[in-house]
Amino acid sequence: MTSNITAFDDDKLLEAVEKATKVYKFCPNRIWAAVETSPGHEHELPILFPPQDQRLDYVFGSRRHCNTAQDTHDRCTFDFCEFSLLNFTSVQQRHESRSCADVACSPIIAENIFPEDALHNAAAEGRPTAWHLYGRRIVQPHQRFMAISHVWSDGTGAGKIQDGRVNKCLLNFFREVALELRCEGIWWDTICIPADKAARSLAIQNMQANYERAEATLVHDCFLRDLPWRDAETACLAIVMSPWWSRSWTALELARSPTVKILFKGKRGYVLKDLDDDILCNPQTQRHALLVAIIRRLRMQMITNVDDLLCVLRSRYASWTKDLALISALLVGAAVEPDDEEHVPLEHGLAAIEKAKNVYQQDIFQRVVKQIGSIEYGHLFHNLPTMSDGASWCPARLLSLPPSFSATIHLESHSQSAARADQPPALRVDSNGNVVGFWKIFSASCALPDEYDWRSVHPFIAARIRSSLKQEASHRILVEPSARSIIRALVVKALQKPFKAHSYQFIGSVHFYQPQRLLESAGAIHEITILNRLDSQGPSTSKTKPIAIKQVSTMPVLSKVPREHSDDDSDEERRGWSLQEDDPPLCDEGFRYPDGFYSRPDRLYTTRQENLQEMRWNDIASGQYGREPPWDWTPPEQQQTSQTPLDQDLLLAAKEGMKDAVLHLLHEGADPGEFDEDFRNAFSWAAINGYSEIVELLLDRHRKRLQSAYSSSHRKNNNDKDPTPVVDRWSQFFSDQFDTADVQGRTPLAWASRHGHFYVVQHLLHWYEIDIEAEDHNLWTPLTCAVMGGHTGTAKLLIDLGARIDHIDESGYSLLAVAVKIGSLATAKMLVASGVNVDGLPGKKIPIFIAAETGHGPLLRLLINGGADMYREDEYGSAVHRAARWGNVAALRLLLEAGRGRLDINKPTSFEGDTALHAAINGSSIWSTHHSFPMPKGREEVIRLLLDTERIDVNARRQDMNTPLHIAASYGDDTVLDLLLGTGRADINATNNNEETPLYFAAAYNKENAVRKLLRVGADANIRCLPTKSSAAKTPLVVAQERKYDAIVDLLKPHTSISNRIRAPFEKIWAPTATASGTRLDRYENYGL
């Protein structure tokens, strides 16, 4: 990091540092960490620590707690804190009472107040492990509890006292604070994590959920407790300088806590201040605003870009190095379990230690980047060792990256923020970890060897880059597309088939002593892929025969029938084959054309390509979400075409991005307006595949033809007539080439938007002829296509240029509904900020319903915070019904917390009368009747969450009068039955419209364990049921006999009276003839009953 000496007074910087370290006794490492990731960097130190400030002198200049070596930080430096890496787990537990200084209070015995078995059961069942304030029992989910975020160096951990024991005075202090916050329970890791290894692992895995569910999180740091409360501004500075702020786990706890309370020193002991309401709100000074911006980075529920992650974690410490990788994953919502295990997203949990212990730190960091989905250009210029597993571009330790200064929480005006949002999109990271984006491509020889600056580059990395630069035929230089001169670049290796066109392997980054100025024509901009691993994209499993490259000496018509490489090929052809096997040649400007075509001014080489005549509708025209071809569509082999060979070559050249070939073919007379069998011309294919140079070339040709038409008409009419009609005809003729829909009804603009070709869209929309609202067969506009592809920057560009944001497609999806459906948080945020209707329209797809069904927590939170109506209903219920039906625990918990006090959890749907509890048990099969299939997986946790909710009615009735116990009995799931019966409120003999009981359902669907459980709790086996109006009344035993469920018959017989062991109509038939044919009991015995 360098300073601008001409614009900044070094004396002020030194004076500020002297004041902070010598007078206020702050750690130099924490001082530097506070400004390292801020917009002004070291320039802001004099703002934080001015020479004269009575408030700071009063609060920090008179600190009395600097009485130990670790408080003074005399041995710390700007890049290292001597005490941050110490292990404080064995620090003696602190005492709160002054009387304990003379006679220490005895610790509380865990087993007496905090019974281990209750903690073990709660952890095993996935329930909160917070204790009631006075022990004995675990709090229920509807009860308010306080979570504690603390630093072990203060003696608030277990220390030398093990097995959950705590000093009595310390526990009483936390009880006092909890009561002040009107909480009934407390979550404190010292007493709330069980000792049993298996239960401990479960509790740790779900630990962060306690901070999310807590009524308030209490921050306890003796550094802050010893500082007198003065005002919000000094409190902000104290927080940033505190030991609590420097720890990595507390960063995660702060990010996950809805409400945070911090202890400061008051006139009578302590004073509690709310972080959001008392400290971060309404900054009035520049220093306060700067500190608020730093802290608010951790008030986001989920981090969505690499820069914010670096700002949050880069300067923090953890006792174990791997913890930083695990915390990174938790902050962005990535998973850390091994690839061969079942995928369980880490929405909560400290580190999922048991799963993560076999995962390498590098793998976790790669998953973090994939989850974020984008990086900035600056992140690739790092000169750090990359990951050893494959040819990765990603550094082995992600947090070592320097920020690219694009973090979302910066001090900036509204206009600055809007301007930054209008910039082209960042580089995209796909699901394989490949980096996709636009770059200028140059030859490896575009700069002289002595122009490179090798200072601060590791010798091994420098040697590898220099060796690669010598291999000019196979290596390239990549430069940011907006660069006018080159001060830094990437060195990459071009990859041949089976990798797709413009695929490269990352080698390293280089910097130059002086900016390298290049011709405007040099360095074509193309969308390229930097592979994360060489096996992340291909190679293809299909075997391809070697193809000879045929030289075309005069460049007339391109060869379409490649020659196989045989023994009788000429030496010239063999040389062409060798060229293909090694590396492609370059054009003069250092530009590599896509696979198969490489041109120089004097020759054109061509390899085997998919001939245009061999292309088929399903291979090219159909997109992932495209429609089937129209009914009157004719297969290509049956179509008559007037295309000349030149026209066909132009189509292929434009499709493959061959600029030189396009120029040559246009000069030879090829018609760019000629359409292929998919009704696409050369311009269409260039736009679809993102070749912005060819798009610009054809548009420029259009412009020149218009100018020529105007001049010709003007001369022909000798200025006597208006040339406008002629020009209009020409304009319409050429606009038809650029704005004509293909067989799917999709225009070039729509295709470019669908694939996120930002610069192509930008070129197209400079022309008034282009229809920005053109609809395809699915009623998708270009903006819909951009949103469907998750291309936020392209979508923002279309909106800024006038695209409608209230469009609804044929299936009823609004733009926001599409973004939620594909799970694009960045696109959804942009749409909400642009003013879309977050609620959706009646009868159409509702965004909050989709978010609840998919279980995307950050998107659901965005919609709720954006004003979406979470109580909205249709015939299938509300968002709560959908989250319960689809088993999305995180979404359901978020909805229950947001609707606390207002949500009617027992409200039925209008379709079948399902409550949320019915929906959770029945799963997504809302139209099915009772099944003999097993209970849908993952329902137990949702059902447990609902049963723990206040005012839940376990006996709620559907329209058919079935209770939740009826449905659970028909599934026969032991866990769900235990949950319902365990409430003690379930009506075990409830009857539905057909007088059927849960026991009848269990017997009818052969659920032996369900029958056993219901009989055990006293279910009545003698209730007669009427399955249909025309059928006979039956007991559970009778239906089991009819269906020959022998095991269930054996269970029910002892509980069924003799008179109820046969269907009711038999009584009416046999009763009159009892004297002639024996007693009725004889009849029963004859039937084996």
PDB file of C-alpha atoms in Angstrom, residues 85-279:
ATOM      1  CA  LEU A  85      -2.543 -16.019  18.640  1.00  0.00           C
ATOM      2  CA  LEU A  86      -2.203 -17.085  22.283  1.00  0.00           C
ATOM      3  CA  ASN A  87      -4.413 -19.898  23.576  1.00  0.00           C
ATOM      4  CA  PHE A  88      -6.691 -18.437  26.234  1.00  0.00           C
ATOM      5  CA  THR A  89      -8.759 -21.568  26.868  1.00  0.00           C
ATOM      6  CA  SER A  90      -6.989 -22.187  30.171  1.00  0.00           C
ATOM      7  CA  VAL A  91      -7.348 -18.662  31.580  1.00  0.00           C
ATOM      8  CA  GLN A  92      -8.718 -18.728  35.115  1.00  0.00           C
ATOM      9  CA  GLN A  93     -12.453 -17.998  35.199  1.00  0.00           C
ATOM     10  CA  ARG A  94     -13.201 -14.501  36.457  1.00  0.00           C
ATOM     11  CA  HIS A  95     -15.143 -13.487  39.550  1.00  0.00           C
ATOM     12  CA  GLU A  96     -17.677 -10.683  39.459  1.00  0.00           C
ATOM     13  CA  SER A  97     -18.302 -10.129  43.145  1.00  0.00           C
ATOM     14  CA  ARG A  98     -15.871  -7.929  45.077  1.00  0.00           C
ATOM     15  CA  SER A  99     -16.166 -10.247  48.053  1.00  0.00           C
ATOM     16  CA  CYS A 100     -14.623 -12.996  45.953  1.00  0.00           C
ATOM     17  CA  ALA A 101     -11.305 -11.137  46.135  1.00  0.00           C
ATOM     18  CA  ASP A 102     -10.993 -12.252  49.764  1.00  0.00           C
ATOM     19  CA  VAL A 103     -12.863 -15.535  49.688  1.00  0.00           C
ATOM     20  CA  ALA A 104     -13.602 -16.910  46.229  1.00  0.00           C
ATOM     21  CA  CYS A 105     -17.046 -18.320  45.646  1.00  0.00           C
ATOM     22  CA  SER A 106     -17.249 -22.007  44.904  1.00  0.00           C
ATOM     23  CA  PRO A 107     -18.168 -23.102  41.383  1.00  0.00           C
ATOM     24  CA  ILE A 108     -21.635 -24.435  40.673  1.00  0.00           C
ATOM     25  CA  ILE A 109     -21.688 -28.196  40.128  1.00  0.00           C
ATOM     26  CA  ALA A 110     -23.008 -28.853  36.647  1.00  0.00           C
ATOM     27  CA  GLU A 111     -25.026 -31.950  37.441  1.00  0.00           C
ATOM     28  CA  ASN A 112     -26.995 -30.231  40.199  1.00  0.00           C
ATOM     29  CA  ILE A 113     -28.331 -27.313  38.127  1.00  0.00           C
ATOM     30  CA  PHE A 114     -27.521 -28.147  34.512  1.00  0.00           C
ATOM     31  CA  PRO A 115     -28.266 -31.882  34.126  1.00  0.00           C
ATOM     32  CA  GLU A 116     -26.205 -33.406  31.368  1.00  0.00           C
ATOM     33  CA  ASP A 117     -28.957 -35.695  30.081  1.00  0.00           C
ATOM     34  CA  ALA A 118     -31.303 -32.761  29.293  1.00  0.00           C
ATOM     35  CA  LEU A 119     -28.531 -30.981  27.414  1.00  0.00           C
ATOM     36  CA  HIS A 120     -27.634 -34.191  25.589  1.00  0.00           C
ATOM     37  CA  ASN A 121     -31.224 -34.821  24.484  1.00  0.00           C
ATOM     38  CA  ALA A 122     -31.719 -31.257  23.267  1.00  0.00           C
ATOM     39  CA  ALA A 123     -28.529 -31.393  21.216  1.00  0.00           C
ATOM     40  CA  ALA A 124     -29.400 -34.805  19.784  1.00  0.00           C
ATOM     41  CA  GLU A 125     -32.842 -33.540  18.709  1.00  0.00           C
ATOM     42  CA  GLY A 126     -31.472 -30.356  17.160  1.00  0.00           C
ATOM     43  CA  ARG A 127     -33.265 -28.085  19.632  1.00  0.00           C
ATOM     44  CA  PRO A 128     -31.719 -24.981  21.205  1.00  0.00           C
ATOM     45  CA  THR A 129     -29.365 -25.830  24.049  1.00  0.00           C
ATOM     46  CA  ALA A 130     -29.995 -22.644  26.028  1.00  0.00           C
ATOM     47  CA  TRP A 131     -30.726 -23.153  29.725  1.00  0.00           C
ATOM     48  CA  HIS A 132     -33.470 -21.599  31.731  1.00  0.00           C
ATOM     49  CA  LEU A 133     -31.974 -18.848  33.895  1.00  0.00           C
ATOM     50  CA  TYR A 134     -32.064 -21.048  36.964  1.00  0.00           C
ATOM     51  CA  GLY A 135     -31.138 -24.289  35.266  1.00  0.00           C
ATOM     52  CA  ARG A 136     -32.977 -27.595  35.545  1.00  0.00           C
ATOM     53  CA  ARG A 137     -34.562 -27.399  32.072  1.00  0.00           C
ATOM     54  CA  ILE A 138     -33.843 -26.319  28.508  1.00  0.00           C
ATOM     55  CA  VAL A 139     -35.770 -23.309  27.204  1.00  0.00           C
ATOM     56  CA  GLN A 140     -38.548 -23.925  24.717  1.00  0.00           C
ATOM     57  CA  PRO A 141     -38.217 -22.345  21.235  1.00  0.00           C
ATOM     58  CA  HIS A 142     -40.907 -19.763  21.963  1.00  0.00           C
ATOM     59  CA  GLN A 143     -39.125 -18.578  25.113  1.00  0.00           C
ATOM     60  CA  ARG A 144     -36.794 -15.589  24.969  1.00  0.00           C
ATOM     61  CA  PHE A 145     -33.162 -16.188  25.767  1.00  0.00           C
ATOM     62  CA  MET A 146     -29.917 -14.202  25.714  1.00  0.00           C
ATOM     63  CA  ALA A 147     -26.772 -15.420  23.927  1.00  0.00           C
ATOM     64  CA  ILE A 148     -23.325 -14.341  25.102  1.00  0.00           C
ATOM     65  CA  SER A 149     -20.495 -13.363  22.753  1.00  0.00           C
ATOM     66  CA  HIS A 150     -17.265 -13.058  24.701  1.00  0.00           C
ATOM     67  CA  VAL A 151     -13.489 -13.405  24.559  1.00  0.00           C
ATOM     68  CA  TRP A 152     -11.878 -16.172  26.580  1.00  0.00           C
ATOM     69  CA  SER A 153      -8.927 -13.970  27.516  1.00  0.00           C
ATOM     70  CA  ASP A 154     -11.248 -12.145  29.946  1.00  0.00           C
ATOM     71  CA  GLY A 155     -11.863 -15.332  31.922  1.00  0.00           C
ATOM     72  CA  THR A 156     -15.444 -15.808  30.746  1.00  0.00           C
ATOM     73  CA  GLY A 157     -14.756 -19.232  29.252  1.00  0.00           C
ATOM     74  CA  ALA A 158     -14.592 -22.580  30.989  1.00  0.00           C
ATOM     75  CA  GLY A 159     -10.959 -21.931  31.920  1.00  0.00           C
ATOM     76  CA  LYS A 160      -9.526 -24.431  34.323  1.00  0.00           C
ATOM     77  CA  ILE A 161     -12.991 -25.381  35.557  1.00  0.00           C
ATOM     78  CA  GLN A 162     -14.266 -28.197  33.358  1.00  0.00           C
ATOM     79  CA  ASP A 163     -17.517 -30.109  32.836  1.00  0.00           C
ATOM     80  CA  GLY A 164     -19.701 -27.030  32.538  1.00  0.00           C
ATOM     81  CA  ARG A 165     -18.922 -25.645  36.003  1.00  0.00           C
ATOM     82  CA  VAL A 166     -18.971 -21.904  36.434  1.00  0.00           C
ATOM     83  CA  ASN A 167     -18.276 -19.444  39.181  1.00  0.00           C
ATOM     84  CA  LYS A 168     -21.521 -18.633  40.936  1.00  0.00           C
ATOM     85  CA  CYS A 169     -20.924 -14.886  40.927  1.00  0.00           C
ATOM     86  CA  LEU A 170     -20.247 -14.846  37.175  1.00  0.00           C
ATOM     87  CA  LEU A 171     -23.408 -16.809  36.397  1.00  0.00           C
ATOM     88  CA  ASN A 172     -25.446 -14.505  38.649  1.00  0.00           C
ATOM     89  CA  PHE A 173     -24.081 -11.491  36.783  1.00  0.00           C
ATOM     90  CA  PHE A 174     -25.212 -12.877  33.431  1.00  0.00           C
ATOM     91  CA  ARG A 175     -28.598 -13.764  34.958  1.00  0.00           C
ATOM     92  CA  GLU A 176     -28.979 -10.161  36.063  1.00  0.00           C
ATOM     93  CA  VAL A 177     -28.284  -8.872  32.565  1.00  0.00           C
ATOM     94  CA  ALA A 178     -30.672 -11.428  31.017  1.00  0.00           C
ATOM     95  CA  LEU A 179     -33.467 -10.361  33.368  1.00  0.00           C
ATOM     96  CA  GLU A 180     -32.853  -6.743  32.413  1.00  0.00           C
ATOM     97  CA  LEU A 181     -33.361  -7.779  28.793  1.00  0.00           C
ATOM     98  CA  ARG A 182     -36.567  -9.636  29.797  1.00  0.00           C
ATOM     99  CA  CYS A 183     -35.124 -13.018  28.831  1.00  0.00           C
ATOM    100  CA  GLU A 184     -36.078 -16.348  30.390  1.00  0.00           C
ATOM    101  CA  GLY A 185     -32.971 -18.246  29.401  1.00  0.00           C
ATOM    102  CA  ILE A 186     -29.297 -17.939  28.608  1.00  0.00           C
ATOM    103  CA  TRP A 187     -26.986 -19.467  25.985  1.00  0.00           C
ATOM    104  CA  TRP A 188     -23.362 -19.464  27.090  1.00  0.00           C
ATOM    105  CA  ASP A 189     -20.962 -21.921  25.510  1.00  0.00           C
ATOM    106  CA  THR A 190     -19.407 -22.710  28.900  1.00  0.00           C
ATOM    107  CA  ILE A 191     -22.579 -24.382  30.165  1.00  0.00           C
ATOM    108  CA  CYS A 192     -24.561 -25.047  26.974  1.00  0.00           C
ATOM    109  CA  ILE A 193     -22.312 -27.465  25.088  1.00  0.00           C
ATOM    110  CA  PRO A 194     -22.592 -31.058  26.365  1.00  0.00           C
ATOM    111  CA  ALA A 195     -19.557 -33.089  27.347  1.00  0.00           C
ATOM    112  CA  ASP A 196     -20.585 -36.228  25.429  1.00  0.00           C
ATOM    113  CA  LYS A 197     -18.605 -36.313  22.191  1.00  0.00           C
ATOM    114  CA  ALA A 198     -21.482 -37.089  19.827  1.00  0.00           C
ATOM    115  CA  ALA A 199     -23.889 -34.610  21.412  1.00  0.00           C
ATOM    116  CA  ARG A 200     -21.118 -32.028  21.673  1.00  0.00           C
ATOM    117  CA  SER A 201     -20.495 -32.295  17.933  1.00  0.00           C
ATOM    118  CA  LEU A 202     -24.201 -31.727  17.195  1.00  0.00           C
ATOM    119  CA  ALA A 203     -24.363 -28.761  19.565  1.00  0.00           C
ATOM    120  CA  ILE A 204     -21.286 -27.154  18.043  1.00  0.00           C
ATOM    121  CA  GLN A 205     -22.598 -27.714  14.518  1.00  0.00           C
ATOM    122  CA  ASN A 206     -25.751 -25.739  15.370  1.00  0.00           C
ATOM    123  CA  MET A 207     -24.154 -23.219  17.699  1.00  0.00           C
ATOM    124  CA  GLN A 208     -24.606 -20.182  15.474  1.00  0.00           C
ATOM    125  CA  ALA A 209     -28.322 -20.895  15.272  1.00  0.00           C
ATOM    126  CA  ASN A 210     -28.501 -19.869  18.912  1.00  0.00           C
ATOM    127  CA  TYR A 211     -27.252 -16.393  18.008  1.00  0.00           C
ATOM    128  CA  GLU A 212     -29.847 -16.152  15.256  1.00  0.00           C
ATOM    129  CA  ARG A 213     -32.689 -17.237  17.538  1.00  0.00           C
ATOM    130  CA  ALA A 214     -31.615 -15.247  20.598  1.00  0.00           C
ATOM    131  CA  GLU A 215     -33.715 -12.298  21.703  1.00  0.00           C
ATOM    132  CA  ALA A 216     -30.443 -10.431  22.159  1.00  0.00           C
ATOM    133  CA  THR A 217     -26.717 -11.152  22.004  1.00  0.00           C
ATOM    134  CA  LEU A 218     -24.679  -9.737  24.867  1.00  0.00           C
ATOM    135  CA  VAL A 219     -21.134  -8.621  24.023  1.00  0.00           C
ATOM    136  CA  HIS A 220     -18.863  -9.053  27.025  1.00  0.00           C
ATOM    137  CA  ASP A 221     -15.354  -7.651  26.705  1.00  0.00           C
ATOM    138  CA  CYS A 222     -13.517  -6.312  29.732  1.00  0.00           C
ATOM    139  CA  PHE A 223     -11.836  -3.737  27.482  1.00  0.00           C
ATOM    140  CA  LEU A 224     -15.274  -2.267  26.757  1.00  0.00           C
ATOM    141  CA  ARG A 225     -16.680  -2.834  30.256  1.00  0.00           C
ATOM    142  CA  ASP A 226     -13.873  -0.751  31.751  1.00  0.00           C
ATOM    143  CA  LEU A 227     -14.485   2.190  29.396  1.00  0.00           C
ATOM    144  CA  PRO A 228     -16.981   4.806  30.598  1.00  0.00           C
ATOM    145  CA  TRP A 229     -19.866   5.431  28.214  1.00  0.00           C
ATOM    146  CA  ARG A 230     -19.557   8.891  26.704  1.00  0.00           C
ATOM    147  CA  ASP A 231     -21.250   8.908  23.302  1.00  0.00           C
ATOM    148  CA  ALA A 232     -21.818   6.776  20.208  1.00  0.00           C
ATOM    149  CA  GLU A 233     -18.733   8.047  18.391  1.00  0.00           C
ATOM    150  CA  THR A 234     -16.233   7.081  21.082  1.00  0.00           C
ATOM    151  CA  ALA A 235     -18.077   3.788  21.554  1.00  0.00           C
ATOM    152  CA  CYS A 236     -17.546   2.969  17.863  1.00  0.00           C
ATOM    153  CA  LEU A 237     -13.818   3.594  18.188  1.00  0.00           C
ATOM    154  CA  ALA A 238     -13.660   1.484  21.345  1.00  0.00           C
ATOM    155  CA  ILE A 239     -15.391  -1.430  19.606  1.00  0.00           C
ATOM    156  CA  VAL A 240     -12.987  -1.362  16.641  1.00  0.00           C
ATOM    157  CA  MET A 241      -9.988  -1.264  19.011  1.00  0.00           C
ATOM    158  CA  SER A 242     -11.292  -3.991  21.354  1.00  0.00           C
ATOM    159  CA  PRO A 243      -9.992  -7.580  21.639  1.00  0.00           C
ATOM    160  CA  TRP A 244     -13.539  -8.779  20.920  1.00  0.00           C
ATOM    161  CA  TRP A 245     -13.436  -7.088  17.499  1.00  0.00           C
ATOM    162  CA  SER A 246     -10.137  -8.756  16.578  1.00  0.00           C
ATOM    163  CA  ARG A 247     -11.387 -12.328  16.977  1.00  0.00           C
ATOM    164  CA  SER A 248     -12.782 -14.246  14.020  1.00  0.00           C
ATOM    165  CA  TRP A 249     -15.585 -16.219  15.708  1.00  0.00           C
ATOM    166  CA  THR A 250     -17.048 -13.087  17.254  1.00  0.00           C
ATOM    167  CA  ALA A 251     -17.316 -11.658  13.724  1.00  0.00           C
ATOM    168  CA  LEU A 252     -19.602 -14.544  12.788  1.00  0.00           C
ATOM    169  CA  GLU A 253     -21.602 -14.141  15.985  1.00  0.00           C
ATOM    170  CA  LEU A 254     -22.064 -10.435  15.284  1.00  0.00           C
ATOM    171  CA  ALA A 255     -23.161 -11.115  11.692  1.00  0.00           C
ATOM    172  CA  ARG A 256     -25.771 -13.655  12.791  1.00  0.00           C
ATOM    173  CA  SER A 257     -27.251 -11.758  15.757  1.00  0.00           C
ATOM    174  CA  PRO A 258     -30.428  -9.743  15.063  1.00  0.00           C
ATOM    175  CA  THR A 259     -30.021  -7.637  18.202  1.00  0.00           C
ATOM    176  CA  VAL A 260     -26.703  -6.848  19.896  1.00  0.00           C
ATOM    177  CA  LYS A 261     -26.260  -5.312  23.345  1.00  0.00           C
ATOM    178  CA  ILE A 262     -22.826  -4.148  24.534  1.00  0.00           C
ATOM    179  CA  LEU A 263     -21.659  -3.623  28.131  1.00  0.00           C
ATOM    180  CA  PHE A 264     -19.914  -0.347  28.944  1.00  0.00           C
ATOM    181  CA  LYS A 265     -18.965   1.224  32.239  1.00  0.00           C
ATOM    182  CA  GLY A 266     -21.741   3.276  33.792  1.00  0.00           C
ATOM    183  CA  LYS A 267     -22.086   5.515  36.804  1.00  0.00           C
ATOM    184  CA  ARG A 268     -23.439   2.608  38.817  1.00  0.00           C
ATOM    185  CA  GLY A 269     -21.703  -0.474  37.550  1.00  0.00           C
ATOM    186  CA  TYR A 270     -22.486  -1.190  33.890  1.00  0.00           C
ATOM    187  CA  VAL A 271     -24.655   0.307  31.184  1.00  0.00           C
ATOM    188  CA  LEU A 272     -26.217  -1.598  28.276  1.00  0.00           C
ATOM    189  CA  LYS A 273     -26.222  -0.011  24.814  1.00  0.00           C
ATOM    190  CA  ASP A 274     -27.877  -1.313  21.668  1.00  0.00           C
ATOM    191  CA  LEU A 275     -25.377  -1.549  18.820  1.00  0.00           C
ATOM    192  CA  ASP A 276     -27.782  -0.568  16.038  1.00  0.00           C
ATOM    193  CA  ASP A 277     -30.025   1.918  17.849  1.00  0.00           C
ATOM    194  CA  ASP A 278     -27.557   3.631  20.216  1.00  0.00           C
ATOM    195  CA  ILE A 279     -24.166   3.369  18.520  1.00  0.00           C
TER     196      ILE A 279
END
